[in-house]
Amino acid sequence: MKLNKNQVTSLCCLFVSLSATVLYVVFEIGAHKFNWIVFMLLLTSCVANALPLFFKWDWTTIVSSIGGSVSLMLFIIDSIGSLSDYFNGIVMFGNPAEAPMIFTICGILLVQTILSLVNSFMSWEKTK
Amino acid sequence: MKKTSLYRGFTSLCAVLLVLFVFGTSVALDYEKPINTFLHTQSSKIITTGEVGDTQYYKSDYGDLNAENLQKLIADTYEQNVTEMQEGAVLLKNDNSALPLESDENSITLFGHAVAQAMFKAHSAGSNSAYGHDNTKAPYCTDLYEAFAQHSFEINDTLYNAYKNSSTRRINRTHELGEETIDFYTSNLRASWQTQFNDVAVVMFAREGGEGIELEMCDSEGISQLALHQAEKDLLQMIKDSGVFSKTIVLLNSPWAMELGWLDEYEVDACLWIGNPGMKGFEGVIDILVGEVSPSGRLVDTYATNSMSAPACVNNSCNNQTWSNLSEVSANLQDSDFDISYYAFQAESIYIGYRYYETRYEDCILNRYNASTDVGSSFEGNWNYAKEVVYPFGYGLSYTTFTQKLNSVVVRDGVATANVTVKNTGSTAGKNVVQLYAQTPYGDYEIANKVEKSAIQLAGFAKTDLLQPNQEQTLTITVDMYLLASYDYVNAKGYVLSQGQYYFAIGDNAHDALNNVLAEKGASGMVDSFGNAVTGDSQKVVSWNNPVLDKTTYKTAENGVVVTNQFDDCDVNFWTDTQYTYLSRSNWSGTYPVAPAEIECTLEMQDQLDGDTYVKPDDAPSAMEMRMGLPKDSGLTLVMMRDVDYDDPLWETFLNQLTASEMVSLISCYYGTGAVTSIGKPEFGTGDGPDGVGPNDMAGNYPEKYGDTRSTCCYTGEVVLCSTFNVELYQSRGKLMAEEALYMGFMEVWCPGGNLHRTPFCGRNFEYYSEDPNLSYLASIPQVKAMEEKGVHAGIKHFAGNDQENNREGISVFFNEQAFREGSLRAFEGAVRVGKTLSIMQSFNRLGLEWASSKSQLNFGILAQEWGFLGHTECDAIQGGQNTGYKSHLTTSLSSGTDTYCLDDGGRAAIAISKYISESDDGYMLLCLRRAVKNYLYACSRSCVINGLSSNTKIVPATPWWKATLYGTIVVFALGTVAFGTLYVISKINKGEQKNEVE
């Protein structure tokens, strides 16, 4: 199957959102904390990014961008203690050693959200 | 681009921005108070109607709060910082009068990475004016290089710039030492000091811990973090081998007591301890180095050859343990493993710091109590004081010499009054510290009843004025004999003044004073801390006999409350059949803790460790019935309560004006509390010290209306301030911090730090006074009093027993009551009982098995009843722990004497309590809430935040610009999402119709 540019972009989004999901699960389980809402939102984003590969559903880009941004914000709120400690050089509200991983996951989620936004603005072509 | 794509894209964009702003606003509202403080905005405003008169109940000594007076205040704070350093730095070594530097010794090389990454302060709360971006120094802050440059020194820039450009960093979180390895010193760098810049080698070493960051007892080099490390050894060896430097001067930029047995080995000529100097302190350091000021600081800790030789290191700090049946405990309890796993058994009893080393020394000299054995010895053979200690407590050199004459000591009416004449016998002007020590009897009664006695303890001190050569001054030191009483938890269950001979002695340090006492006793074989034979000086000792054991004088507190045991359940022996032994001087070798205690957490212990112990009393009244008819407006405002006694029934009338939600809002603090319009309570902030009024992460900048938005001063660390032994400096530090708080509008500042340097490794020793509880007690009082006089409460922290940062959250601390009362509680007692503070911050640890905030014996039994505390108790930061973990048992802590919850973001703790009361209709808990609110408002009504308020002022709500902006932005993006979404759907439908038409 030859993919059009929307599908290519969706595939990229799917790859990024899957990466974010895997990283999130590994990180949160390792840190003995897990937010099911974030996980479900990440999964929703993955599904929303996968659907355009099989259907001509352009609205899924809206779902993907919302899913990515909500999960990003929830993840930041969950991690605010560790980030606070990291920037203040203390160990008080969380674990500052987690900060690099938190930044990584946030970065990936941000990329996914931006990619979904770009995909939303693109013209959708018929699959050939 | 097609319309559909545009509509779809903008729908997504608006939705994403809506999400960002909705969540962002939610977080911002959680942190409303600190944002207001940061932006100098308010969520309320004061409306005045009619005459208000003079409403400055707490006045600034600088006059009105304005731009001109602020500049005077800032100048004074900076001068205070420099003076603290001048008088707090301790000259430890000065061979051949290497210091002060001669005027022609001005071409120097600065060594050690710390010269480029100085530790102005350690990471914790306090002022943020020392560090700027990326931990570089902030504007207005002076580092070592600049301080030397101000005195026209020629500095080796080649090496200095190499340090600055190096990627090496000292990182406290990872315990990265941050010293350059020897490879760093390339041939080019070495050439830079071969022919010039070699008058003096100034080497600066730093150690750093911080909040939540304990120093390591055994690090990656297999040695204590306080020992000299390989990179540092190589550096010193390189300087020594170069043979070009006339002098080597070492500066210790470490508030933690380093192991200094190496100074002679590397031919260091002089060593100056500077701790953490704050933002301007290096200017004071240079004043000492060039001789403008003679050093007069004295050590507030013992400097041991091997830090691990202290008995407290066996069970505390990084040597705390987990329950022997940890898996069972974890399975049985709900709280996280981290909260319930650790314990510290304070087997060292009262023998912390010099109280151990000096007491064991006396018993070695007098050859008794099995002191001269190898148990607890750091070296081959029997325990040997001179090998164990490098510098004793109270040690410090000067550029001049003094004589001290003890003229008299008179004991009368519970007070000992000493009269001491000091004469400057040298050729340089200087100040001198008189240290008055005491030895109290240790006899049969004490041994039988486990009453431990330090062979010497600091009883009082005074500092002279600047004495010119041949000038003398007579000082009077008064000692409350209460400080020399001992807590007998076995028999009298109260403080006793032992029967027998008391010795009052002066000395250059604790060891010197003890040698003088031993001379008075006729002992022989004494040595100084360097191992040299000395005879002591009995002329510096006055003895006093107490004919009978006195169990009554201190059995009753000032307010009539009978003093008795409160902490029996904090002794692990209360819970177990296994006998755990505390160190006793009656048998050194038999009681010295040689290994960490292994403790099993029994089922009974687990019940208490569970923490959720509050049960609604059967006779609890109905909360709903209690609230009937309330709130009831009686026209009382906060400012009207400023002179109303705590027990006056008018307080009940005042509280009845509050709605339930207003009440719970007042127990939820986040660097202050919001306005409560019904009672005219304004919104205000709180500061967080001790090294400045801070707080470090939110505010700390003076309000723009005063024309200068720089940060409040970062003073020296508390340990440096304490080392000045200057009561006037303690007072002026308190006064200036209060003045800064007046400009900031802070009701209270969380300072000073009252915990003990139980081990040299505690991550926050830099912001606690000393290893000595009496010194901590005496140092806290002047600072607290000075702040309280200005209407700024000195919220001493962390109450109590929080003497380590390792596993500080939830750790179970076991001790005997004598050690706790005479040790951990002393500084807090001074701040409350004498200093009369109205704020106190509790600690993270458990006392025994209960969280300090849930320990009613501490908060009611000791604090409120014995010490007569009136004001509010605040738990340490609860952020993140409101809903889970050992701090989440909120009904237990509130009913056990905790009044307010620190860093309660979103008011989660307060909401949980409110929810409990309404769901359970528990009137008893409502009474606890009323007590907490009353205590908090009582403290508010006696503080500077009532300045500007009168019966003709009203507090009304206001929306700060940032909130209005956030709300407006949310509305815009919500409308955008809906509008573009609608257009997108319509566009899609139209497209579908067109498609159908074509078909």
CSV table of C-alpha atoms in Angstrom, one decimal, chain B residues 612-971:
chain,number,residue,atom,x,y,z
B,612,ASP,CA,-4.2,6.5,61.5
B,613,THR,CA,-5.0,6.4,65.2
B,614,TYR,CA,-7.8,9.0,65.5
B,615,VAL,CA,-11.2,7.6,66.4
B,616,LYS,CA,-14.2,9.7,66.8
B,617,PRO,CA,-15.0,9.8,70.5
B,618,ASP,CA,-18.3,8.3,71.6
B,619,ASP,CA,-19.3,11.5,73.3
B,620,ALA,CA,-18.3,13.7,70.4
B,621,PRO,CA,-20.9,16.4,69.9
B,622,SER,CA,-22.7,16.9,66.6
B,623,ALA,CA,-20.8,19.2,64.3
B,624,MET,CA,-24.0,20.1,62.6
B,625,GLU,CA,-25.6,21.2,65.8
B,626,MET,CA,-22.5,23.1,66.8
B,627,ARG,CA,-22.6,25.1,63.6
B,628,MET,CA,-26.3,25.9,63.9
B,629,GLY,CA,-26.9,29.6,63.8
B,630,LEU,CA,-23.3,30.2,62.6
B,631,PRO,CA,-21.7,32.2,61.2
B,632,LYS,CA,-22.8,35.1,63.3
B,633,ASP,CA,-21.5,38.5,62.6
B,634,SER,CA,-20.5,40.4,65.7
B,635,GLY,CA,-18.5,43.1,63.9
B,636,LEU,CA,-15.1,41.9,65.3
B,637,THR,CA,-12.1,42.1,63.0
B,638,LEU,CA,-8.6,40.7,63.4
B,639,VAL,CA,-7.0,43.9,64.3
B,640,MET,CA,-9.5,44.3,67.2
B,641,MET,CA,-8.2,41.1,68.7
B,642,ARG,CA,-4.6,42.3,68.9
B,643,ASP,CA,-4.8,42.9,72.7
B,644,VAL,CA,-7.3,40.3,73.6
B,645,ASP,CA,-5.9,37.6,75.8
B,646,TYR,CA,-5.8,34.0,74.6
B,647,ASP,CA,-8.2,32.8,77.2
B,648,ASP,CA,-10.7,35.7,76.7
B,649,PRO,CA,-14.2,34.3,75.7
B,650,LEU,CA,-14.2,37.1,73.1
B,651,TRP,CA,-12.2,34.8,70.9
B,652,GLU,CA,-15.1,32.4,70.7
B,653,THR,CA,-17.4,35.3,69.6
B,654,PHE,CA,-14.8,36.2,67.0
B,655,LEU,CA,-14.5,32.7,65.7
B,656,ASN,CA,-18.2,32.4,65.4
B,657,GLN,CA,-18.1,34.8,62.5
B,658,LEU,CA,-16.3,32.4,60.3
B,659,THR,CA,-18.0,30.1,57.8
B,660,ALA,CA,-16.8,26.5,57.7
B,661,SER,CA,-15.0,27.1,54.4
B,662,GLU,CA,-13.3,30.1,55.8
B,663,MET,CA,-12.1,28.1,58.8
B,664,VAL,CA,-10.5,25.4,56.8
B,665,SER,CA,-8.9,27.9,54.4
B,666,LEU,CA,-6.9,29.2,57.4
B,667,ILE,CA,-5.3,25.9,58.2
B,668,SER,CA,-4.0,25.5,54.7
B,669,CYS,CA,-0.8,27.5,54.2
B,670,TYR,CA,1.2,27.9,51.0
B,671,TYR,CA,3.8,30.6,52.0
B,672,GLY,CA,1.0,32.4,53.7
B,673,THR,CA,-2.8,32.4,53.6
B,674,GLY,CA,-5.5,34.3,51.7
B,675,ALA,CA,-7.7,37.0,52.9
B,676,VAL,CA,-10.8,36.3,55.0
B,677,THR,CA,-13.1,39.3,54.5
B,678,SER,CA,-15.6,38.5,57.2
B,679,ILE,CA,-13.0,39.1,59.9
B,680,GLY,CA,-10.9,41.6,58.2
B,681,LYS,CA,-7.9,39.2,57.8
B,682,PRO,CA,-5.6,40.4,55.0
B,683,GLU,CA,-3.8,38.1,52.6
B,684,PHE,CA,-0.1,37.9,53.4
B,685,GLY,CA,2.9,35.8,52.9
B,686,THR,CA,5.5,34.0,55.0
B,687,GLY,CA,9.2,33.8,54.6
B,688,ASP,CA,11.4,30.8,54.8
B,689,GLY,CA,14.9,30.9,56.3
B,690,PRO,CA,17.2,30.6,58.1
B,691,ASP,CA,19.9,32.2,55.8
B,692,GLY,CA,17.5,34.9,54.6
B,693,VAL,CA,13.8,35.6,54.6
B,694,GLY,CA,13.4,34.0,51.2
B,695,PRO,CA,11.5,31.9,50.2
B,696,ASN,CA,14.0,30.7,47.7
B,697,ASP,CA,11.7,29.5,44.9
B,698,MET,CA,8.8,32.0,44.8
B,699,ALA,CA,9.5,35.4,46.1
B,700,GLY,CA,12.3,37.1,48.0
B,701,ASN,CA,12.4,40.2,45.9
B,702,TYR,CA,11.5,43.5,47.5
B,703,PRO,CA,8.2,44.9,46.1
B,704,GLU,CA,8.6,47.3,43.1
B,705,LYS,CA,6.8,50.1,45.0
B,706,TYR,CA,9.9,50.5,47.1
B,707,GLY,CA,12.0,51.2,44.1
B,708,ASP,CA,14.4,48.2,44.3
B,709,THR,CA,13.5,44.7,43.3
B,710,ARG,CA,16.6,42.9,44.3
B,711,SER,CA,16.4,39.9,46.6
B,712,THR,CA,16.5,40.0,50.3
B,713,CYS,CA,19.9,39.4,51.8
B,714,CYS,CA,21.5,35.9,51.9
B,715,TYR,CA,23.4,36.0,55.2
B,716,THR,CA,25.9,33.5,56.4
B,717,GLY,CA,24.7,30.0,57.2
B,718,GLU,CA,23.4,29.7,60.8
B,719,VAL,CA,26.4,27.7,61.8
B,720,VAL,CA,28.7,30.6,60.9
B,721,LEU,CA,26.5,33.1,62.7
B,722,CYS,CA,26.6,30.8,65.8
B,723,SER,CA,30.4,30.6,65.6
B,724,THR,CA,30.6,34.3,66.3
B,725,PHE,CA,29.6,33.7,69.9
B,726,ASN,CA,28.3,37.2,69.7
B,727,VAL,CA,24.9,37.8,71.2
B,728,GLU,CA,24.7,41.3,69.6
B,729,LEU,CA,25.1,39.7,66.2
B,730,TYR,CA,22.4,37.1,66.9
B,731,GLN,CA,20.1,40.0,67.8
B,732,SER,CA,21.0,42.2,64.9
B,733,ARG,CA,20.5,39.2,62.5
B,734,GLY,CA,17.0,38.8,63.9
B,735,LYS,CA,16.2,42.5,63.8
B,736,LEU,CA,17.4,42.8,60.2
B,737,MET,CA,15.5,39.8,59.0
B,738,ALA,CA,12.4,41.2,60.7
B,739,GLU,CA,12.9,44.5,59.0
B,740,GLU,CA,13.2,42.8,55.7
B,741,ALA,CA,10.0,40.8,56.5
B,742,LEU,CA,8.2,44.1,57.2
B,743,TYR,CA,9.0,45.3,53.6
B,744,MET,CA,8.0,41.9,52.3
B,745,GLY,CA,4.7,41.8,54.3
B,746,PHE,CA,5.6,38.5,56.0
B,747,MET,CA,3.8,37.5,59.2
B,748,GLU,CA,6.5,35.0,60.0
B,749,VAL,CA,9.8,33.6,58.8
B,750,TRP,CA,10.6,29.9,59.2
B,751,CYS,CA,13.8,30.3,61.1
B,752,PRO,CA,16.0,29.6,62.9
B,753,GLY,CA,16.9,26.0,62.6
B,754,GLY,CA,17.0,24.4,66.0
B,755,ASN,CA,18.0,20.8,65.3
B,756,LEU,CA,21.3,19.3,66.5
B,757,HIS,CA,24.4,18.4,64.6
B,758,ARG,CA,23.9,14.9,65.9
B,759,THR,CA,26.4,13.6,63.4
B,760,PRO,CA,28.7,15.7,61.2
B,761,PHE,CA,26.9,14.2,58.2
B,762,CYS,CA,23.4,15.7,58.5
B,763,GLY,CA,22.6,17.4,55.2
B,764,ARG,CA,21.2,20.5,57.0
B,765,ASN,CA,23.9,21.1,59.6
B,766,PHE,CA,24.6,24.3,57.8
B,767,GLU,CA,21.3,25.8,59.0
B,768,TYR,CA,21.3,24.4,62.5
B,769,TYR,CA,23.4,26.0,65.2
B,770,SER,CA,25.6,23.4,66.7
B,771,GLU,CA,26.3,20.0,68.1
B,772,ASP,CA,25.7,21.5,71.5
B,773,PRO,CA,22.1,21.9,72.8
B,774,ASN,CA,23.0,24.6,75.3
B,775,LEU,CA,24.7,26.7,72.7
B,776,SER,CA,21.7,26.2,70.4
B,777,TYR,CA,19.4,27.3,73.2
B,778,LEU,CA,21.4,30.4,74.0
B,779,ALA,CA,21.9,31.4,70.4
B,780,SER,CA,18.2,31.0,69.4
B,781,ILE,CA,16.9,33.3,72.2
B,782,PRO,CA,18.3,36.7,71.0
B,783,GLN,CA,17.4,36.2,67.4
B,784,VAL,CA,13.9,35.1,68.2
B,785,LYS,CA,13.3,37.9,70.6
B,786,ALA,CA,14.5,40.5,68.2
B,787,MET,CA,12.2,39.2,65.5
B,788,GLU,CA,9.2,39.0,67.8
B,789,GLU,CA,9.7,42.6,68.9
B,790,LYS,CA,9.1,43.6,65.3
B,791,GLY,CA,5.9,41.6,64.9
B,792,VAL,CA,7.6,39.0,62.8
B,793,HIS,CA,7.3,35.5,64.2
B,794,ALA,CA,10.5,33.4,64.3
B,795,GLY,CA,9.1,30.0,63.3
B,796,ILE,CA,11.9,27.8,64.6
B,797,LYS,CA,12.2,24.5,62.8
B,798,HIS,CA,12.1,21.4,62.8
B,799,PHE,CA,10.3,20.4,66.0
B,800,ALA,CA,11.8,18.0,66.9
B,801,GLY,CA,14.4,15.3,66.5
B,802,ASN,CA,14.9,15.9,62.8
B,803,ASP,CA,18.7,15.5,63.0
B,804,GLN,CA,19.3,13.8,59.7
B,805,GLU,CA,18.2,14.2,56.1
B,806,ASN,CA,18.6,10.6,55.1
B,807,ASN,CA,15.2,9.0,55.2
B,808,ARG,CA,13.9,12.0,57.1
B,809,GLU,CA,10.4,11.4,56.0
B,810,GLY,CA,8.7,8.9,58.3
B,811,ILE,CA,11.8,7.6,60.0
B,812,SER,CA,11.1,6.2,63.5
B,813,VAL,CA,13.5,7.8,66.0
B,814,PHE,CA,14.0,6.1,69.3
B,815,PHE,CA,15.6,7.8,72.3
B,816,ASN,CA,15.5,8.1,76.1
B,817,GLU,CA,13.8,11.1,77.6
B,818,GLN,CA,16.8,12.6,79.2
B,819,ALA,CA,18.7,12.7,75.9
B,820,PHE,CA,15.6,14.2,74.1
B,821,ARG,CA,14.9,16.9,76.6
B,822,GLU,CA,18.5,17.9,77.2
B,823,GLY,CA,19.4,17.6,73.5
B,824,SER,CA,16.8,17.7,70.7
B,825,LEU,CA,14.3,20.0,72.5
B,826,ARG,CA,16.7,22.6,74.0
B,827,ALA,CA,16.9,25.1,71.1
B,828,PHE,CA,13.1,25.0,70.7
B,829,GLU,CA,12.7,25.5,74.4
B,830,GLY,CA,14.8,28.6,74.3
B,831,ALA,CA,12.8,30.0,71.4
B,832,VAL,CA,9.5,29.3,73.0
B,833,ARG,CA,9.9,29.5,76.7
B,834,VAL,CA,12.3,32.5,76.7
B,835,GLY,CA,12.1,34.0,73.2
B,836,LYS,CA,8.3,33.8,73.1
B,837,THR,CA,7.9,32.9,69.5
B,838,LEU,CA,4.4,32.5,68.2
B,839,SER,CA,5.2,30.1,65.4
B,840,ILE,CA,6.9,26.7,65.3
B,841,MET,CA,7.4,24.3,62.4
B,842,GLN,CA,7.3,20.6,63.1
B,843,SER,CA,9.4,17.9,61.6
B,844,PHE,CA,9.1,15.0,59.1
B,845,ASN,CA,10.4,12.3,61.4
B,846,ARG,CA,8.5,10.2,63.9
B,847,LEU,CA,9.1,10.4,67.6
B,848,GLY,CA,9.1,6.7,68.5
B,849,LEU,CA,6.5,5.4,66.1
B,850,GLU,CA,4.4,8.5,65.6
B,851,TRP,CA,4.9,11.4,63.2
B,852,ALA,CA,6.0,14.5,65.2
B,853,SER,CA,2.9,16.3,64.0
B,854,SER,CA,0.8,13.6,65.4
B,855,LYS,CA,2.6,13.4,68.7
B,856,SER,CA,0.2,14.9,71.2
B,857,GLN,CA,2.8,14.6,74.0
B,858,LEU,CA,5.1,16.9,72.1
B,859,ASN,CA,2.6,19.4,70.9
B,860,PHE,CA,0.3,19.6,73.9
B,861,GLY,CA,2.3,18.0,76.8
B,862,ILE,CA,5.6,19.9,76.2
B,863,LEU,CA,4.9,22.8,73.9
B,864,ALA,CA,1.6,24.1,75.0
B,865,GLN,CA,1.5,23.0,78.6
B,866,GLU,CA,5.1,22.9,80.0
B,867,TRP,CA,6.4,25.7,77.8
B,868,GLY,CA,3.2,27.8,77.6
B,869,PHE,CA,3.4,28.2,73.9
B,870,LEU,CA,0.7,30.5,72.4
B,871,GLY,CA,0.6,30.5,68.7
B,872,HIS,CA,0.4,28.1,65.8
B,873,THR,CA,2.2,24.9,65.0
B,874,GLU,CA,2.7,24.1,61.4
B,875,CYS,CA,3.7,20.7,60.0
B,876,ASP,CA,6.6,20.6,57.6
B,877,ALA,CA,5.8,20.5,53.9
B,878,ILE,CA,2.8,18.2,53.3
B,879,GLN,CA,2.7,18.8,49.6
B,880,GLY,CA,2.2,15.5,47.8
B,881,GLY,CA,1.3,13.8,51.1
B,882,GLN,CA,-2.2,15.0,51.7
B,883,ASN,CA,-3.9,12.0,50.3
B,884,THR,CA,-1.4,9.1,50.7
B,885,GLY,CA,1.4,8.3,53.0
B,886,TYR,CA,2.2,8.8,56.6
B,887,LYS,CA,1.3,12.5,56.5
B,888,SER,CA,-2.2,11.9,55.1
B,889,HIS,CA,-3.7,10.8,58.5
B,890,LEU,CA,-5.0,14.4,58.9
B,891,THR,CA,-7.5,13.8,61.6
B,892,THR,CA,-4.8,12.3,63.8
B,893,SER,CA,-2.4,15.2,63.3
B,894,LEU,CA,-5.0,17.9,63.7
B,895,SER,CA,-6.3,16.3,66.9
B,896,SER,CA,-2.8,15.9,68.2
B,897,GLY,CA,-1.9,19.6,68.1
B,898,THR,CA,-1.0,20.5,64.6
B,899,ASP,CA,-2.7,23.7,63.6
B,900,THR,CA,-1.7,24.5,60.0
B,901,TYR,CA,-0.5,22.5,57.0
B,902,CYS,CA,2.6,23.7,55.2
B,903,LEU,CA,2.7,23.8,51.4
B,904,ASP,CA,-0.8,22.5,51.2
B,905,ASP,CA,-1.2,23.1,47.5
B,906,GLY,CA,-4.8,23.3,46.5
B,907,GLY,CA,-5.9,23.2,50.1
B,908,ARG,CA,-6.1,19.4,49.8
B,909,ALA,CA,-5.4,18.7,53.5
B,910,ALA,CA,-7.9,21.3,54.6
B,911,ILE,CA,-10.5,20.0,52.1
B,912,ALA,CA,-10.0,16.5,53.5
B,913,ILE,CA,-10.6,17.6,57.0
B,914,SER,CA,-13.7,19.6,56.0
B,915,LYS,CA,-15.0,16.6,54.2
B,916,TYR,CA,-14.4,14.3,57.2
B,917,ILE,CA,-16.2,16.7,59.6
B,918,SER,CA,-19.3,17.0,57.3
B,919,GLU,CA,-19.5,13.3,56.5
B,920,SER,CA,-18.9,12.1,60.1
B,921,ASP,CA,-20.7,14.9,61.9
B,922,ASP,CA,-17.7,14.8,64.3
B,923,GLY,CA,-18.0,17.8,66.6
B,924,TYR,CA,-14.8,17.0,68.4
B,925,MET,CA,-12.9,17.4,65.2
B,926,LEU,CA,-14.7,20.6,64.6
B,927,LEU,CA,-13.4,21.8,68.0
B,928,CYS,CA,-9.9,20.8,66.9
B,929,LEU,CA,-10.4,22.8,63.8
B,930,ARG,CA,-11.5,25.8,65.9
B,931,ARG,CA,-8.5,25.4,68.1
B,932,ALA,CA,-6.2,25.4,65.1
B,933,VAL,CA,-7.8,28.4,63.6
B,934,LYS,CA,-7.8,30.3,66.9
B,935,ASN,CA,-4.1,29.6,67.3
B,936,TYR,CA,-3.3,30.8,63.8
B,937,LEU,CA,-5.4,33.9,64.1
B,938,TYR,CA,-3.9,34.6,67.6
B,939,ALA,CA,-0.5,34.6,66.0
B,940,CYS,CA,-1.7,36.8,63.1
B,941,SER,CA,-3.2,39.3,65.5
B,942,ARG,CA,0.2,39.7,67.2
B,943,SER,CA,2.1,40.3,64.0
B,944,CYS,CA,3.1,43.0,61.6
B,945,VAL,CA,0.4,42.0,59.1
B,946,ILE,CA,-2.1,44.0,61.1
B,947,ASN,CA,-0.2,47.2,60.3
B,948,GLY,CA,-2.5,49.5,58.3
B,949,LEU,CA,-5.6,47.9,59.7
B,950,SER,CA,-8.1,49.5,62.0
B,951,SER,CA,-11.8,49.3,62.9
B,952,ASN,CA,-12.4,51.5,59.9
B,953,THR,CA,-10.8,49.2,57.4
B,954,LYS,CA,-12.4,46.5,55.4
B,955,ILE,CA,-10.9,43.7,53.4
B,956,VAL,CA,-12.7,43.1,50.1
B,957,PRO,CA,-12.0,40.5,47.3
B,958,ALA,CA,-10.1,41.5,44.2
B,959,THR,CA,-9.1,39.7,41.1
B,960,PRO,CA,-5.4,40.1,40.3
B,961,TRP,CA,-4.6,40.8,36.7
B,962,TRP,CA,-3.0,37.4,36.1
B,963,LYS,CA,-6.2,35.6,37.1
B,964,ALA,CA,-8.3,37.8,34.9
B,965,THR,CA,-5.9,37.2,32.0
B,966,LEU,CA,-6.1,33.4,32.5
B,967,TYR,CA,-9.8,33.3,32.7
B,968,GLY,CA,-10.2,35.5,29.6
B,969,THR,CA,-7.8,33.3,27.7
B,970,ILE,CA,-9.7,30.2,28.5
B,971,VAL,CA,-12.9,31.8,27.3
